[in-house]
Tab-separated table of C-alpha atoms in Angstrom:
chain	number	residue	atom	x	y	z
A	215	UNK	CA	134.582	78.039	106.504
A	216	UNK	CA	131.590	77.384	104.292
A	217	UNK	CA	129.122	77.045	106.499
A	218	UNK	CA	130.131	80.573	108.086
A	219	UNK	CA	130.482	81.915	104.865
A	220	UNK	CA	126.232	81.092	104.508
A	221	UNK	CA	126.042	82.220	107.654
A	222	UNK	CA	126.887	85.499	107.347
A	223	UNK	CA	125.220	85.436	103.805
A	224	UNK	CA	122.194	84.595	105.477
A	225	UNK	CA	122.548	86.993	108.741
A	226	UNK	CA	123.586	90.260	106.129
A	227	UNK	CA	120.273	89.245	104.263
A	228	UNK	CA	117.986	89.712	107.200
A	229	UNK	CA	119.687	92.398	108.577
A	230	UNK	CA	119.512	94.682	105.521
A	231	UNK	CA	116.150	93.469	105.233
A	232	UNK	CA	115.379	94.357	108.814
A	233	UNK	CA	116.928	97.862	108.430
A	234	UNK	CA	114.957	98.524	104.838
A	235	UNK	CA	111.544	97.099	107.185
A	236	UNK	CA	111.958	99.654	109.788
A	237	UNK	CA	114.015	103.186	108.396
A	238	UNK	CA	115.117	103.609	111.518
A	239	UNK	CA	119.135	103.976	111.695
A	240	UNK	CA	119.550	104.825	115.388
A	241	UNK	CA	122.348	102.639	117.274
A	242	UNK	CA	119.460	100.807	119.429
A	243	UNK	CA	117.515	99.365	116.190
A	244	UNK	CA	121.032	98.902	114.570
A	245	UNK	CA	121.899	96.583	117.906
A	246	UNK	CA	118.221	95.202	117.780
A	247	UNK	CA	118.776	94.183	114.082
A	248	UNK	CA	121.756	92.409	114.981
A	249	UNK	CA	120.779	90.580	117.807
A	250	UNK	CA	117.372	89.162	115.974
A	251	UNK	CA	118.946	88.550	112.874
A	252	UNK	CA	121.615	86.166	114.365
A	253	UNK	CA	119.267	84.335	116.429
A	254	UNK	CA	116.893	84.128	112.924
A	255	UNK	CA	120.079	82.906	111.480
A	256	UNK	CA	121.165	80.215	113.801
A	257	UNK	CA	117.784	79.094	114.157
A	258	UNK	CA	117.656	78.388	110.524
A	259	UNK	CA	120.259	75.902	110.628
A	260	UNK	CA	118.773	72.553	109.135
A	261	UNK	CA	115.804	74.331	107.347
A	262	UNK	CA	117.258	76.680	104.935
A	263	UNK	CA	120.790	75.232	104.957
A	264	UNK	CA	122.912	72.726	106.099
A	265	UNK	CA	126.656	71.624	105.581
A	266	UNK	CA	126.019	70.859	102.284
A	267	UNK	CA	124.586	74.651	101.298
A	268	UNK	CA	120.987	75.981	101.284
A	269	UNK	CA	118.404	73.454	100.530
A	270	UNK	CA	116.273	75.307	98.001
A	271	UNK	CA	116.917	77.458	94.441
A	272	UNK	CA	115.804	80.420	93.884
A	273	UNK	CA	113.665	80.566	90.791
A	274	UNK	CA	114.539	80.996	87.485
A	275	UNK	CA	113.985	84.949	86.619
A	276	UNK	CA	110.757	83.672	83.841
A	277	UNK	CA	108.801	81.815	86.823
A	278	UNK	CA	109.454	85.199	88.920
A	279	UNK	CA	108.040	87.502	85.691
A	280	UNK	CA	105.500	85.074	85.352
A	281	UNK	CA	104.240	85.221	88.840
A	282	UNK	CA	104.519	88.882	88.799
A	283	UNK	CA	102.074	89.447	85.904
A	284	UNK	CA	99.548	86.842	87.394
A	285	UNK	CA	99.619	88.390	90.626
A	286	UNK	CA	99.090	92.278	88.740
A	287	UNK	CA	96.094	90.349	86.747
A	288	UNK	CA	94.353	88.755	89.477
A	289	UNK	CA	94.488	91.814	91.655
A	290	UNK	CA	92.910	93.833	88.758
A	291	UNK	CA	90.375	91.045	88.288
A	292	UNK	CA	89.589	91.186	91.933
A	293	UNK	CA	89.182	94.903	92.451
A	294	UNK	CA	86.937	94.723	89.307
A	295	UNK	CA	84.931	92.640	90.785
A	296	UNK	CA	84.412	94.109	94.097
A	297	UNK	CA	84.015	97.542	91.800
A	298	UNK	CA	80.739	95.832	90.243
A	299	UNK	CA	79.666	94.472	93.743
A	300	UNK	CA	79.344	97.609	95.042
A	301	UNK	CA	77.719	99.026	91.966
A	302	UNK	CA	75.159	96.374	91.745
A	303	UNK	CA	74.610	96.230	95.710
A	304	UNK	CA	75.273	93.028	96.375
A	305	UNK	CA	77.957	94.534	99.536
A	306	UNK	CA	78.474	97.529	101.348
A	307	UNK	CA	82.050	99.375	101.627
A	308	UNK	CA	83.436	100.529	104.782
A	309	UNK	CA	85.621	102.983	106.227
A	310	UNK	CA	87.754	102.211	108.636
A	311	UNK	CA	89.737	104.946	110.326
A	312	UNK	CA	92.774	104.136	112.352
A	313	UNK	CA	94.891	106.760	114.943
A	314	UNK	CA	98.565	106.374	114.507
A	315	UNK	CA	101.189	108.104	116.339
A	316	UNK	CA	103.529	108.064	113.661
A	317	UNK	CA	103.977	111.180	111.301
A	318	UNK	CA	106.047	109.650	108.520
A	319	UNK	CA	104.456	109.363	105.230
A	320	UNK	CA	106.390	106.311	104.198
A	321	UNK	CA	105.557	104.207	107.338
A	322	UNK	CA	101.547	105.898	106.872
A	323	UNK	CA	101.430	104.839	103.953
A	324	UNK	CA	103.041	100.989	104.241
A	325	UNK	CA	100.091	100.616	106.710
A	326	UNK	CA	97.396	101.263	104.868
């Protein structure tokens, strides 16, 4: 019972995961999410749990605020830095331009 119990823990996870991913809530990607979320699920049997429960922690909210405000600074520290590379010359910026199909804002603007 326990090890179902992570199970479907697990497969609810991915699958509400997979269904924020894609915004799409026709029945097709609703079957699609099911089908590759239980075969994510089984296949995960021995690396993320076992019978005895998962095999890692999640970490403690501080580490997670922590990483969050180093990750913020260092991408500051890096755009900064390409900001005065371009100002002194040292590279050259490009413009790539990409055709999508896709009209959706949202999905527009998780590509770019």
């Amino acid at each position: 019972m326990k090890k179902m119990k992570q199970n479907f823990k697990l497969f609810l996870i991915q699958f509400l995961f997979w269904m924020f991913l894609t915004l799409d809530f026709t029945p097709l990607n609703f079957i699609i999410g099911i089908v590759f979320s239980s075969i994510v699920t089984k296949a995960s049997y021995g690396v993320l749990y076992d019978n005895n429960g998962y095999k890692f922690d999640f970490p403690r909210i501080s580490t997670f605020i922590n990483y969050i405000l180093k990750l913020i600074v260092e991408i500051y520290k890096s755009s900064f830095s390409y900001i005065l590379r371009i100002i002194k010359k040292d590279c050259e910026p490009i413009i790539v331009e990409v055709d999508l199909e896709v009209k959706d804002p949202l999905i527009i603007t998780i590509i770019s």
